[in-house]
Each structure stands twice: as structure tokens, then as C-alpha cells.
Amino acid sequence: MTLTLTDRARTSAPASAPAPEAAPAPAPAPRRAASREADGLAVASFVLGLVGLLAFNLLLGPTAIVMALLSLARRTRRPGRAYLGLALGVADLVVLAVLVTVNGTVSWNLGG
């Protein structure tokens, strides 16, 4: 019969002595990955909202809004960028509404 390390510790310790406690487990990796993902969503919403002011505001505005809300829901470490992405996404939709109202189209018209 062979004894493993845990069996030896169990047999060699007196009955009145408390059992040795295990070392605390390290923080789970999925939480760190989720935090990084939320930070990435915050930065992406900011960039998409900024680019959306110049082009593709019909597509990039709502995408920036959704990404900003997802990053805030996942508790990003960069809430300022998420809020900026949210504000820029809303600004994209406002610019789109102004363009549709003034020109009657969804495109930029810089010429006279």
C-alpha cells in the first residue's frame, strides 16, 4: 500500500491538531478577460462615434451607442470613454437628422 502526500499528512498529524488550510485560490481569469473586453468596447464605441460624425452616421451611431451601453453594463474601468462614445453616437444620429431635414437626403453636400 502506498501513501500519497495528503494521506501522510493526515496520518502523521495528531487527532487534536487542526488540519492545514489550503492556500487561497488566485482571482479567476474570466473576470479579468471580461474587464478587458469591456474596456475594449468603451474604446471602440468612442472611435466609432468619432468616425461616425464624418461618415456612415446611420450605421456607426447606433453601433457606438450599443457598444457604450454594453461596456457600462459590464463595468468598464474606462467609463469616461464609454460615456463619450455614447454621446458621440447620439451626436451621430442628431447630425443625421439635421442632414435629412436640411437636404432631404442622407448624404453630405458640401458644394453649393
mmCIF file of N, CA, C and O in Angstrom:
data_model
loop_
_atom_site.group_PDB
_atom_site.id
_atom_site.type_symbol
_atom_site.label_atom_id
_atom_site.label_comp_id
_atom_site.label_asym_id
_atom_site.label_seq_id
_atom_site.Cartn_x
_atom_site.Cartn_y
_atom_site.Cartn_z
ATOM 1 N N MET A 1 0.850 -1.173 0.000
ATOM 2 C CA MET A 1 0.000 0.000 0.000
ATOM 3 C C MET A 1 0.899 1.240 0.000
ATOM 4 O O MET A 1 1.808 1.373 0.792
ATOM 5 N N THR A 2 0.599 2.192 -0.904
ATOM 6 C CA THR A 2 1.379 3.425 -0.960
ATOM 7 C C THR A 2 0.540 4.577 -0.434
ATOM 8 O O THR A 2 -0.668 4.627 -0.631
ATOM 9 N N LEU A 3 1.206 5.456 0.241
ATOM 10 C CA LEU A 3 0.528 6.624 0.791
ATOM 11 C C LEU A 3 0.885 7.851 -0.045
ATOM 12 O O LEU A 3 2.038 8.047 -0.407
ATOM 13 N N THR A 4 -0.099 8.656 -0.327
ATOM 14 C CA THR A 4 0.167 9.912 -1.026
ATOM 15 C C THR A 4 0.514 10.975 0.001
ATOM 16 O O THR A 4 0.439 10.746 1.204
ATOM 17 N N LEU A 5 0.853 12.147 -0.477
ATOM 18 C CA LEU A 5 1.247 13.228 0.414
ATOM 19 C C LEU A 5 0.113 13.611 1.353
ATOM 20 O O LEU A 5 0.330 13.838 2.539
ATOM 21 N N THR A 6 -1.100 13.665 0.853
ATOM 22 C CA THR A 6 -2.227 14.039 1.713
ATOM 23 C C THR A 6 -2.519 12.946 2.730
ATOM 24 O O THR A 6 -2.899 13.235 3.851
ATOM 25 N N ASP A 7 -2.322 11.674 2.342
ATOM 26 C CA ASP A 7 -2.540 10.591 3.290
ATOM 27 C C ASP A 7 -1.507 10.626 4.406
ATOM 28 O O ASP A 7 -1.828 10.410 5.562
ATOM 29 N N ARG A 8 -0.249 10.922 4.096
ATOM 30 C CA ARG A 8 0.797 11.004 5.100
ATOM 31 C C ARG A 8 0.534 12.149 6.079
ATOM 32 O O ARG A 8 0.723 12.012 7.272
ATOM 33 N N ALA A 9 0.096 13.279 5.551
ATOM 34 C CA ALA A 9 -0.195 14.416 6.417
ATOM 35 C C ALA A 9 -1.356 14.082 7.335
ATOM 36 O O ALA A 9 -1.380 14.478 8.493
ATOM 37 N N ARG A 10 -2.299 13.351 6.821
ATOM 38 C CA ARG A 10 -3.462 13.002 7.615
ATOM 39 C C ARG A 10 -3.083 11.998 8.706
ATOM 40 O O ARG A 10 -3.558 12.082 9.829
ATOM 41 N N THR A 11 -2.228 11.035 8.377
ATOM 42 C CA THR A 11 -1.870 10.029 9.369
ATOM 43 C C THR A 11 -0.842 10.523 10.378
ATOM 44 O O THR A 11 -0.812 10.064 11.499
ATOM 45 N N SER A 12 0.026 11.489 9.989
ATOM 46 C CA SER A 12 1.062 11.943 10.900
ATOM 47 C C SER A 12 0.577 13.040 11.846
ATOM 48 O O SER A 12 1.180 13.262 12.874
ATOM 49 N N ALA A 13 -0.492 13.729 11.523
ATOM 50 C CA ALA A 13 -0.982 14.808 12.388
ATOM 51 C C ALA A 13 -1.760 14.205 13.552
ATOM 52 O O ALA A 13 -2.517 13.265 13.386
ATOM 53 N N PRO A 14 -1.565 14.744 14.757
ATOM 54 C CA PRO A 14 -2.340 14.247 15.897
ATOM 55 C C PRO A 14 -3.825 14.568 15.716
ATOM 56 O O PRO A 14 -4.201 15.478 14.992
ATOM 57 N N ALA A 15 -4.644 13.846 16.386
ATOM 58 C CA ALA A 15 -6.093 13.991 16.235
ATOM 59 C C ALA A 15 -6.582 15.348 16.719
ATOM 60 O O ALA A 15 -7.562 15.875 16.213
ATOM 61 N N SER A 16 -5.918 15.945 17.695
ATOM 62 C CA SER A 16 -6.392 17.223 18.228
ATOM 63 C C SER A 16 -5.906 18.419 17.413
ATOM 64 O O SER A 16 -6.423 19.513 17.549
ATOM 65 N N ALA A 17 -4.906 18.237 16.571
ATOM 66 C CA ALA A 17 -4.369 19.357 15.789
ATOM 67 C C ALA A 17 -5.292 19.645 14.608
ATOM 68 O O ALA A 17 -5.826 18.730 13.986
ATOM 69 N N PRO A 18 -5.481 20.935 14.297
ATOM 70 C CA PRO A 18 -6.337 21.257 13.150
ATOM 71 C C PRO A 18 -5.637 20.900 11.841
ATOM 72 O O PRO A 18 -4.410 20.885 11.754
ATOM 73 N N ALA A 19 -6.419 20.602 10.851
ATOM 74 C CA ALA A 19 -5.883 20.248 9.535
ATOM 75 C C ALA A 19 -5.284 21.496 8.882
ATOM 76 O O ALA A 19 -5.770 22.610 9.079
ATOM 77 N N PRO A 20 -4.201 21.345 8.119
ATOM 78 C CA PRO A 20 -3.595 22.510 7.457
ATOM 79 C C PRO A 20 -4.560 23.092 6.419
ATOM 80 O O PRO A 20 -5.243 22.362 5.705
ATOM 81 N N GLU A 21 -4.607 24.412 6.380
ATOM 82 C CA GLU A 21 -5.525 25.076 5.456
ATOM 83 C C GLU A 21 -4.875 25.226 4.095
ATOM 84 O O GLU A 21 -3.672 25.419 3.979
ATOM 85 N N ALA A 22 -5.690 25.151 3.083
ATOM 86 C CA ALA A 22 -5.193 25.297 1.716
ATOM 87 C C ALA A 22 -4.948 26.778 1.426
ATOM 88 O O ALA A 22 -5.587 27.661 1.997
ATOM 89 N N ALA A 23 -4.022 27.048 0.531
ATOM 90 C CA ALA A 23 -3.734 28.434 0.138
ATOM 91 C C ALA A 23 -4.927 29.001 -0.626
ATOM 92 O O ALA A 23 -5.632 28.267 -1.320
ATOM 93 N N PRO A 24 -5.186 30.291 -0.478
ATOM 94 C CA PRO A 24 -6.327 30.877 -1.195
ATOM 95 C C PRO A 24 -6.106 30.804 -2.706
ATOM 96 O O PRO A 24 -4.998 30.938 -3.200
ATOM 97 N N ALA A 25 -7.189 30.574 -3.401
ATOM 98 C CA ALA A 25 -7.122 30.458 -4.866
ATOM 99 C C ALA A 25 -6.915 31.835 -5.486
ATOM 100 O O ALA A 25 -7.408 32.841 -4.969
ATOM 101 N N PRO A 26 -6.162 31.914 -6.576
ATOM 102 C CA PRO A 26 -5.975 33.209 -7.246
ATOM 103 C C PRO A 26 -7.276 33.684 -7.885
ATOM 104 O O PRO A 26 -8.219 32.911 -8.057
ATOM 105 N N ALA A 27 -7.307 34.965 -8.206
ATOM 106 C CA ALA A 27 -8.512 35.544 -8.808
ATOM 107 C C ALA A 27 -8.807 34.844 -10.132
ATOM 108 O O ALA A 27 -7.890 34.501 -10.880
ATOM 109 N N PRO A 28 -10.070 34.630 -10.426
ATOM 110 C CA PRO A 28 -10.411 33.925 -11.656
ATOM 111 C C PRO A 28 -10.060 34.737 -12.893
ATOM 112 O O PRO A 28 -10.226 35.952 -12.931
ATOM 113 N N ALA A 29 -9.543 34.079 -13.895
ATOM 114 C CA ALA A 29 -9.136 34.740 -15.136
ATOM 115 C C ALA A 29 -10.306 35.283 -15.951
ATOM 116 O O ALA A 29 -10.176 36.318 -16.580
ATOM 117 N N PRO A 30 -11.486 34.627 -15.968
ATOM 118 C CA PRO A 30 -12.579 35.172 -16.789
ATOM 119 C C PRO A 30 -12.990 36.584 -16.385
ATOM 120 O O PRO A 30 -13.411 37.367 -17.203
ATOM 121 N N ARG A 31 -12.859 36.941 -15.133
ATOM 122 C CA ARG A 31 -13.238 38.288 -14.699
ATOM 123 C C ARG A 31 -12.303 39.327 -15.321
ATOM 124 O O ARG A 31 -12.736 40.382 -15.748
ATOM 125 N N ARG A 32 -11.009 39.012 -15.361
ATOM 126 C CA ARG A 32 -10.052 39.926 -15.983
ATOM 127 C C ARG A 32 -10.321 40.043 -17.469
ATOM 128 O O ARG A 32 -10.234 41.115 -18.036
ATOM 129 N N ALA A 33 -10.647 38.940 -18.116
ATOM 130 C CA ALA A 33 -10.938 38.963 -19.550
ATOM 131 C C ALA A 33 -12.190 39.776 -19.818
ATOM 132 O O ALA A 33 -12.250 40.526 -20.795
ATOM 133 N N ALA A 34 -13.184 39.668 -18.963
ATOM 134 C CA ALA A 34 -14.413 40.438 -19.141
ATOM 135 C C ALA A 34 -14.138 41.924 -18.959
ATOM 136 O O ALA A 34 -14.712 42.759 -19.658
ATOM 137 N N SER A 35 -13.251 42.258 -18.029
ATOM 138 C CA SER A 35 -12.904 43.658 -17.820
ATOM 139 C C SER A 35 -12.174 44.223 -19.034
ATOM 140 O O SER A 35 -12.427 45.342 -19.453
ATOM 141 N N ARG A 36 -11.258 43.437 -19.589
ATOM 142 C CA ARG A 36 -10.558 43.881 -20.798
ATOM 143 C C ARG A 36 -11.511 44.043 -21.958
ATOM 144 O O ARG A 36 -11.389 44.963 -22.755
ATOM 145 N N GLU A 37 -12.447 43.117 -22.062
ATOM 146 C CA GLU A 37 -13.428 43.201 -23.140
ATOM 147 C C GLU A 37 -14.292 44.449 -22.991
ATOM 148 O O GLU A 37 -14.570 45.134 -23.968
ATOM 149 N N ALA A 38 -14.687 44.762 -21.774
ATOM 150 C CA ALA A 38 -15.496 45.959 -21.533
ATOM 151 C C ALA A 38 -14.690 47.220 -21.842
ATOM 152 O O ALA A 38 -15.224 48.182 -22.404
ATOM 153 N N ASP A 39 -13.395 47.224 -21.496
ATOM 154 C CA ASP A 39 -12.545 48.369 -21.830
ATOM 155 C C ASP A 39 -12.415 48.523 -23.337
ATOM 156 O O ASP A 39 -12.450 49.631 -23.869
ATOM 157 N N GLY A 40 -12.277 47.411 -24.036
ATOM 158 C CA GLY A 40 -12.193 47.441 -25.492
ATOM 159 C C GLY A 40 -13.473 47.953 -26.121
ATOM 160 O O GLY A 40 -13.446 48.702 -27.111
ATOM 161 N N LEU A 41 -14.602 47.571 -25.553
ATOM 162 C CA LEU A 41 -15.884 48.070 -26.056
ATOM 163 C C LEU A 41 -16.009 49.574 -25.842
ATOM 164 O O LEU A 41 -16.548 50.285 -26.687
ATOM 165 N N ALA A 42 -15.518 50.068 -24.719
ATOM 166 C CA ALA A 42 -15.581 51.505 -24.442
ATOM 167 C C ALA A 42 -14.746 52.283 -25.455
ATOM 168 O O ALA A 42 -15.199 53.301 -26.002
ATOM 169 N N VAL A 43 -13.547 51.811 -25.720
ATOM 170 C CA VAL A 43 -12.671 52.492 -26.681
ATOM 171 C C VAL A 43 -13.257 52.399 -28.091
ATOM 172 O O VAL A 43 -13.259 53.378 -28.843
ATOM 173 N N ALA A 44 -13.783 51.233 -28.445
ATOM 174 C CA ALA A 44 -14.367 51.058 -29.773
ATOM 175 C C ALA A 44 -15.591 51.954 -29.963
ATOM 176 O O ALA A 44 -15.786 52.518 -31.052
ATOM 177 N N SER A 45 -16.405 52.112 -28.943
ATOM 178 C CA SER A 45 -17.579 52.979 -29.072
ATOM 179 C C SER A 45 -17.153 54.431 -29.263
ATOM 180 O O SER A 45 -17.761 55.163 -30.052
ATOM 181 N N PHE A 46 -16.094 54.839 -28.564
ATOM 182 C CA PHE A 46 -15.575 56.195 -28.735
ATOM 183 C C PHE A 46 -15.074 56.417 -30.160
ATOM 184 O O PHE A 46 -15.413 57.413 -30.809
ATOM 185 N N VAL A 47 -14.289 55.476 -30.667
ATOM 186 C CA VAL A 47 -13.729 55.615 -32.019
ATOM 187 C C VAL A 47 -14.832 55.580 -33.069
ATOM 188 O O VAL A 47 -14.852 56.401 -33.997
ATOM 189 N N LEU A 48 -15.765 54.659 -32.945
ATOM 190 C CA LEU A 48 -16.851 54.574 -33.924
ATOM 191 C C LEU A 48 -17.748 55.810 -33.886
ATOM 192 O O LEU A 48 -18.210 56.277 -34.926
ATOM 193 N N GLY A 49 -17.983 56.339 -32.701
ATOM 194 C CA GLY A 49 -18.778 57.566 -32.604
ATOM 195 C C GLY A 49 -18.073 58.746 -33.236
ATOM 196 O O GLY A 49 -18.696 59.582 -33.894
ATOM 197 N N LEU A 50 -16.765 58.808 -33.079
ATOM 198 C CA LEU A 50 -15.982 59.893 -33.661
ATOM 199 C C LEU A 50 -15.951 59.801 -35.186
ATOM 200 O O LEU A 50 -16.165 60.795 -35.883
ATOM 201 N N VAL A 51 -15.708 58.618 -35.703
ATOM 202 C CA VAL A 51 -15.699 58.425 -37.154
ATOM 203 C C VAL A 51 -17.101 58.620 -37.721
ATOM 204 O O VAL A 51 -17.271 59.142 -38.827
ATOM 205 N N GLY A 52 -18.101 58.246 -36.969
ATOM 206 C CA GLY A 52 -19.482 58.376 -37.418
ATOM 207 C C GLY A 52 -19.926 59.809 -37.623
ATOM 208 O O GLY A 52 -20.894 60.065 -38.345
ATOM 209 N N LEU A 53 -19.247 60.759 -37.000
ATOM 210 C CA LEU A 53 -19.602 62.163 -37.234
ATOM 211 C C LEU A 53 -19.283 62.582 -38.667
ATOM 212 O O LEU A 53 -19.901 63.499 -39.199
ATOM 213 N N LEU A 54 -18.315 61.915 -39.291
ATOM 214 C CA LEU A 54 -17.890 62.283 -40.636
ATOM 215 C C LEU A 54 -18.481 61.385 -41.712
ATOM 216 O O LEU A 54 -18.725 61.846 -42.825
ATOM 217 N N ALA A 55 -18.674 60.133 -41.434
ATOM 218 C CA ALA A 55 -19.153 59.198 -42.451
ATOM 219 C C ALA A 55 -19.944 58.065 -41.810
ATOM 220 O O ALA A 55 -19.668 57.679 -40.672
ATOM 221 N N PHE A 56 -20.876 57.541 -42.523
ATOM 222 C CA PHE A 56 -21.681 56.385 -42.108
ATOM 223 C C PHE A 56 -22.376 56.573 -40.766
ATOM 224 O O PHE A 56 -22.430 55.656 -39.958
ATOM 225 N N ASN A 57 -22.907 57.775 -40.524
ATOM 226 C CA ASN A 57 -23.530 58.009 -39.221
ATOM 227 C C ASN A 57 -24.784 57.174 -39.007
ATOM 228 O O ASN A 57 -25.151 56.912 -37.880
ATOM 229 N N LEU A 58 -25.423 56.729 -40.074
ATOM 230 C CA LEU A 58 -26.601 55.871 -39.928
ATOM 231 C C LEU A 58 -26.220 54.515 -39.344
ATOM 232 O O LEU A 58 -26.972 53.938 -38.560
ATOM 233 N N LEU A 59 -25.041 54.025 -39.671
ATOM 234 C CA LEU A 59 -24.585 52.724 -39.182
ATOM 235 C C LEU A 59 -23.736 52.840 -37.917
ATOM 236 O O LEU A 59 -23.925 52.094 -36.957
ATOM 237 N N LEU A 60 -22.808 53.789 -37.902
ATOM 238 C CA LEU A 60 -21.851 53.868 -36.789
ATOM 239 C C LEU A 60 -22.445 54.491 -35.519
ATOM 240 O O LEU A 60 -21.991 54.172 -34.419
ATOM 241 N N GLY A 61 -23.431 55.365 -35.653
ATOM 242 C CA GLY A 61 -24.043 55.979 -34.473
ATOM 243 C C GLY A 61 -24.712 54.961 -33.557
ATOM 244 O O GLY A 61 -24.372 54.872 -32.362
ATOM 245 N N PRO A 62 -25.655 54.176 -34.082
ATOM 246 C CA PRO A 62 -26.281 53.166 -33.214
ATOM 247 C C PRO A 62 -25.301 52.110 -32.711
ATOM 248 O O PRO A 62 -25.421 51.630 -31.586
ATOM 249 N N THR A 63 -24.302 51.769 -33.536
ATOM 250 C CA THR A 63 -23.300 50.799 -33.098
ATOM 251 C C THR A 63 -22.498 51.348 -31.917
ATOM 252 O O THR A 63 -22.230 50.628 -30.946
ATOM 253 N N ALA A 64 -22.131 52.621 -31.974
ATOM 254 C CA ALA A 64 -21.400 53.241 -30.868
ATOM 255 C C ALA A 64 -22.252 53.281 -29.605
ATOM 256 O O ALA A 64 -21.743 53.046 -28.496
ATOM 257 N N ILE A 65 -23.526 53.550 -29.754
ATOM 258 C CA ILE A 65 -24.424 53.594 -28.593
ATOM 259 C C ILE A 65 -24.528 52.224 -27.939
ATOM 260 O O ILE A 65 -24.416 52.090 -26.712
ATOM 261 N N VAL A 66 -24.719 51.183 -28.748
ATOM 262 C CA VAL A 66 -24.854 49.829 -28.204
ATOM 263 C C VAL A 66 -23.560 49.390 -27.522
ATOM 264 O O VAL A 66 -23.585 48.827 -26.416
ATOM 265 N N MET A 67 -22.422 49.662 -28.146
ATOM 266 C CA MET A 67 -21.145 49.268 -27.538
ATOM 267 C C MET A 67 -20.893 50.013 -26.236
ATOM 268 O O MET A 67 -20.379 49.439 -25.271
ATOM 269 N N ALA A 68 -21.248 51.286 -26.187
ATOM 270 C CA ALA A 68 -21.061 52.047 -24.955
ATOM 271 C C ALA A 68 -21.947 51.509 -23.835
ATOM 272 O O ALA A 68 -21.498 51.365 -22.691
ATOM 273 N N LEU A 69 -23.185 51.192 -24.147
ATOM 274 C CA LEU A 69 -24.082 50.657 -23.123
ATOM 275 C C LEU A 69 -23.622 49.279 -22.642
ATOM 276 O O LEU A 69 -23.716 48.982 -21.441
ATOM 277 N N LEU A 70 -23.120 48.454 -23.555
ATOM 278 C CA LEU A 70 -22.598 47.147 -23.152
ATOM 279 C C LEU A 70 -21.376 47.285 -22.238
ATOM 280 O O LEU A 70 -21.253 46.574 -21.241
ATOM 281 N N SER A 71 -20.493 48.211 -22.572
ATOM 282 C CA SER A 71 -19.302 48.376 -21.734
ATOM 283 C C SER A 71 -19.659 48.940 -20.364
ATOM 284 O O SER A 71 -19.046 48.566 -19.363
ATOM 285 N N LEU A 72 -20.649 49.813 -20.304
ATOM 286 C CA LEU A 72 -21.077 50.323 -18.997
ATOM 287 C C LEU A 72 -21.771 49.233 -18.189
ATOM 288 O O LEU A 72 -21.612 49.169 -16.961
ATOM 289 N N ALA A 73 -22.530 48.369 -18.856
ATOM 290 C CA ALA A 73 -23.200 47.274 -18.152
ATOM 291 C C ALA A 73 -22.194 46.262 -17.619
ATOM 292 O O ALA A 73 -22.414 45.654 -16.575
ATOM 293 N N ARG A 74 -21.064 46.109 -18.313
ATOM 294 C CA ARG A 74 -20.027 45.171 -17.880
ATOM 295 C C ARG A 74 -19.005 45.821 -16.959
ATOM 296 O O ARG A 74 -17.961 45.240 -16.683
ATOM 297 N N ARG A 75 -19.298 47.007 -16.500
ATOM 298 C CA ARG A 75 -18.473 47.741 -15.534
ATOM 299 C C ARG A 75 -17.038 47.930 -16.015
ATOM 300 O O ARG A 75 -16.089 47.407 -15.441
ATOM 301 N N THR A 76 -16.913 48.714 -17.068
ATOM 302 C CA THR A 76 -15.604 49.022 -17.614
ATOM 303 C C THR A 76 -14.794 49.866 -16.646
ATOM 304 O O THR A 76 -15.348 50.574 -15.806
ATOM 305 N N ARG A 77 -13.472 49.772 -16.776
ATOM 306 C CA ARG A 77 -12.605 50.624 -15.962
ATOM 307 C C ARG A 77 -12.436 51.986 -16.619
ATOM 308 O O ARG A 77 -11.776 52.855 -16.067
ATOM 309 N N ARG A 78 -12.999 52.170 -17.792
ATOM 310 C CA ARG A 78 -12.915 53.431 -18.528
ATOM 311 C C ARG A 78 -14.316 53.975 -18.806
ATOM 312 O O ARG A 78 -14.735 54.064 -19.956
ATOM 313 N N PRO A 79 -15.047 54.350 -17.787
ATOM 314 C CA PRO A 79 -16.415 54.816 -18.029
ATOM 315 C C PRO A 79 -16.455 56.142 -18.773
ATOM 316 O O PRO A 79 -17.431 56.420 -19.481
ATOM 317 N N GLY A 80 -15.406 56.957 -18.652
ATOM 318 C CA GLY A 80 -15.379 58.232 -19.378
ATOM 319 C C GLY A 80 -15.417 58.026 -20.871
ATOM 320 O O GLY A 80 -16.143 58.717 -21.592
ATOM 321 N N ARG A 81 -14.646 57.062 -21.351
ATOM 322 C CA ARG A 81 -14.649 56.784 -22.786
ATOM 323 C C ARG A 81 -15.969 56.178 -23.223
ATOM 324 O O ARG A 81 -16.438 56.425 -24.328
ATOM 325 N N ALA A 82 -16.571 55.386 -22.366
ATOM 326 C CA ALA A 82 -17.869 54.809 -22.710
ATOM 327 C C ALA A 82 -18.929 55.907 -22.808
ATOM 328 O O ALA A 82 -19.750 55.908 -23.737
ATOM 329 N N TYR A 83 -18.900 56.853 -21.869
ATOM 330 C CA TYR A 83 -19.859 57.960 -21.932
ATOM 331 C C TYR A 83 -19.603 58.859 -23.143
ATOM 332 O O TYR A 83 -20.542 59.356 -23.767
ATOM 333 N N LEU A 84 -18.341 59.069 -23.485
ATOM 334 C CA LEU A 84 -18.032 59.839 -24.702
ATOM 335 C C LEU A 84 -18.515 59.111 -25.939
ATOM 336 O O LEU A 84 -19.048 59.730 -26.865
ATOM 337 N N GLY A 85 -18.332 57.799 -25.986
ATOM 338 C CA GLY A 85 -18.841 57.013 -27.108
ATOM 339 C C GLY A 85 -20.353 57.082 -27.202
ATOM 340 O O GLY A 85 -20.916 57.185 -28.298
ATOM 341 N N LEU A 86 -21.006 57.063 -26.057
ATOM 342 C CA LEU A 86 -22.465 57.189 -26.036
ATOM 343 C C LEU A 86 -22.899 58.559 -26.546
ATOM 344 O O LEU A 86 -23.807 58.675 -27.376
ATOM 345 N N ALA A 87 -22.233 59.610 -26.078
ATOM 346 C CA ALA A 87 -22.575 60.972 -26.512
ATOM 347 C C ALA A 87 -22.289 61.162 -27.996
ATOM 348 O O ALA A 87 -23.084 61.775 -28.716
ATOM 349 N N LEU A 88 -21.174 60.619 -28.484
ATOM 350 C CA LEU A 88 -20.858 60.751 -29.905
ATOM 351 C C LEU A 88 -21.820 59.942 -30.764
ATOM 352 O O LEU A 88 -22.165 60.359 -31.874
ATOM 353 N N GLY A 89 -22.265 58.796 -30.283
ATOM 354 C CA GLY A 89 -23.265 58.016 -31.016
ATOM 355 C C GLY A 89 -24.577 58.763 -31.137
ATOM 356 O O GLY A 89 -25.218 58.777 -32.199
ATOM 357 N N VAL A 90 -24.982 59.421 -30.058
ATOM 358 C CA VAL A 90 -26.204 60.236 -30.109
ATOM 359 C C VAL A 90 -25.990 61.433 -31.029
ATOM 360 O O VAL A 90 -26.882 61.798 -31.820
ATOM 361 N N ALA A 91 -24.792 62.032 -30.979
ATOM 362 C CA ALA A 91 -24.492 63.157 -31.868
ATOM 363 C C ALA A 91 -24.513 62.719 -33.331
ATOM 364 O O ALA A 91 -24.942 63.484 -34.202
ATOM 365 N N ASP A 92 -24.090 61.495 -33.611
ATOM 366 C CA ASP A 92 -24.177 60.968 -34.979
ATOM 367 C C ASP A 92 -25.624 60.958 -35.466
ATOM 368 O O ASP A 92 -25.913 61.346 -36.604
ATOM 369 N N LEU A 93 -26.511 60.520 -34.609
ATOM 370 C CA LEU A 93 -27.924 60.468 -35.004
ATOM 371 C C LEU A 93 -28.514 61.868 -35.141
ATOM 372 O O LEU A 93 -29.371 62.102 -36.000
ATOM 373 N N VAL A 94 -28.061 62.803 -34.326
ATOM 374 C CA VAL A 94 -28.535 64.191 -34.447
ATOM 375 C C VAL A 94 -28.043 64.794 -35.750
ATOM 376 O O VAL A 94 -28.819 65.460 -36.466
ATOM 377 N N VAL A 95 -26.780 64.557 -36.101
ATOM 378 C CA VAL A 95 -26.246 65.053 -37.377
ATOM 379 C C VAL A 95 -27.015 64.434 -38.528
ATOM 380 O O VAL A 95 -27.357 65.114 -39.507
ATOM 381 N N LEU A 96 -27.335 63.173 -38.439
ATOM 382 C CA LEU A 96 -28.119 62.510 -39.474
ATOM 383 C C LEU A 96 -29.496 63.144 -39.602
ATOM 384 O O LEU A 96 -29.970 63.416 -40.721
ATOM 385 N N ALA A 97 -30.146 63.430 -38.487
ATOM 386 C CA ALA A 97 -31.472 64.052 -38.531
ATOM 387 C C ALA A 97 -31.400 65.446 -39.140
ATOM 388 O O ALA A 97 -32.276 65.839 -39.921
ATOM 389 N N VAL A 98 -30.356 66.202 -38.817
ATOM 390 C CA VAL A 98 -30.193 67.541 -39.399
ATOM 391 C C VAL A 98 -29.969 67.445 -40.898
ATOM 392 O O VAL A 98 -30.545 68.212 -41.677
ATOM 393 N N LEU A 99 -29.136 66.516 -41.329
ATOM 394 C CA LEU A 99 -28.885 66.348 -42.758
ATOM 395 C C LEU A 99 -30.147 65.962 -43.517
ATOM 396 O O LEU A 99 -30.408 66.474 -44.606
ATOM 397 N N VAL A 100 -30.927 65.083 -42.952
ATOM 398 C CA VAL A 100 -32.169 64.669 -43.609
ATOM 399 C C VAL A 100 -33.143 65.834 -43.661
ATOM 400 O O VAL A 100 -33.827 66.054 -44.663
ATOM 401 N N THR A 101 -33.199 66.640 -42.609
ATOM 402 C CA THR A 101 -34.123 67.773 -42.571
ATOM 403 C C THR A 101 -33.705 68.872 -43.549
ATOM 404 O O THR A 101 -34.534 69.399 -44.284
ATOM 405 N N VAL A 102 -32.426 69.189 -43.588
ATOM 406 C CA VAL A 102 -31.955 70.296 -44.423
ATOM 407 C C VAL A 102 -31.897 69.908 -45.896
ATOM 408 O O VAL A 102 -32.414 70.616 -46.753
ATOM 409 N N ASN A 103 -31.270 68.785 -46.191
ATOM 410 C CA ASN A 103 -31.062 68.394 -47.580
ATOM 411 C C ASN A 103 -32.127 67.454 -48.124
ATOM 412 O O ASN A 103 -32.267 67.323 -49.325
ATOM 413 N N GLY A 104 -32.816 66.779 -47.269
ATOM 414 C CA GLY A 104 -33.784 65.796 -47.722
ATOM 415 C C GLY A 104 -33.104 64.491 -48.149
ATOM 416 O O GLY A 104 -33.733 63.643 -48.741
ATOM 417 N N THR A 105 -31.813 64.331 -47.877
ATOM 418 C CA THR A 105 -31.099 63.107 -48.193
ATOM 419 C C THR A 105 -30.258 62.694 -46.995
ATOM 420 O O THR A 105 -30.132 63.439 -46.031
ATOM 421 N N VAL A 106 -29.663 61.530 -47.095
ATOM 422 C CA VAL A 106 -28.855 61.019 -46.010
ATOM 423 C C VAL A 106 -27.369 61.193 -46.324
ATOM 424 O O VAL A 106 -26.519 60.546 -45.763
ATOM 425 N N SER A 107 -27.022 62.074 -47.211
ATOM 426 C CA SER A 107 -25.626 62.248 -47.596
ATOM 427 C C SER A 107 -25.165 63.671 -47.342
ATOM 428 O O SER A 107 -25.968 64.600 -47.246
ATOM 429 N N TRP A 108 -23.844 63.845 -47.251
ATOM 430 C CA TRP A 108 -23.254 65.161 -47.079
ATOM 431 C C TRP A 108 -23.289 65.898 -48.421
ATOM 432 O O TRP A 108 -23.139 65.305 -49.475
ATOM 433 N N ASN A 109 -23.485 67.198 -48.347
ATOM 434 C CA ASN A 109 -23.443 68.026 -49.552
ATOM 435 C C ASN A 109 -22.661 69.279 -49.204
ATOM 436 O O ASN A 109 -23.205 70.246 -48.670
ATOM 437 N N LEU A 110 -21.380 69.270 -49.522
ATOM 438 C CA LEU A 110 -20.533 70.415 -49.174
ATOM 439 C C LEU A 110 -20.547 71.486 -50.257
ATOM 440 O O LEU A 110 -20.252 72.637 -49.989
ATOM 441 N N GLY A 111 -20.850 71.116 -51.466
ATOM 442 C CA GLY A 111 -20.871 72.092 -52.580
ATOM 443 C C GLY A 111 -22.188 72.848 -52.640
ATOM 444 O O GLY A 111 -23.185 72.496 -52.034
ATOM 445 N N GLY A 112 -22.198 73.947 -53.391
ATOM 446 C CA GLY A 112 -23.393 74.795 -53.490
ATOM 447 C C GLY A 112 -24.349 74.305 -54.454
ATOM 448 O O GLY A 112 -25.297 73.819 -54.669
#
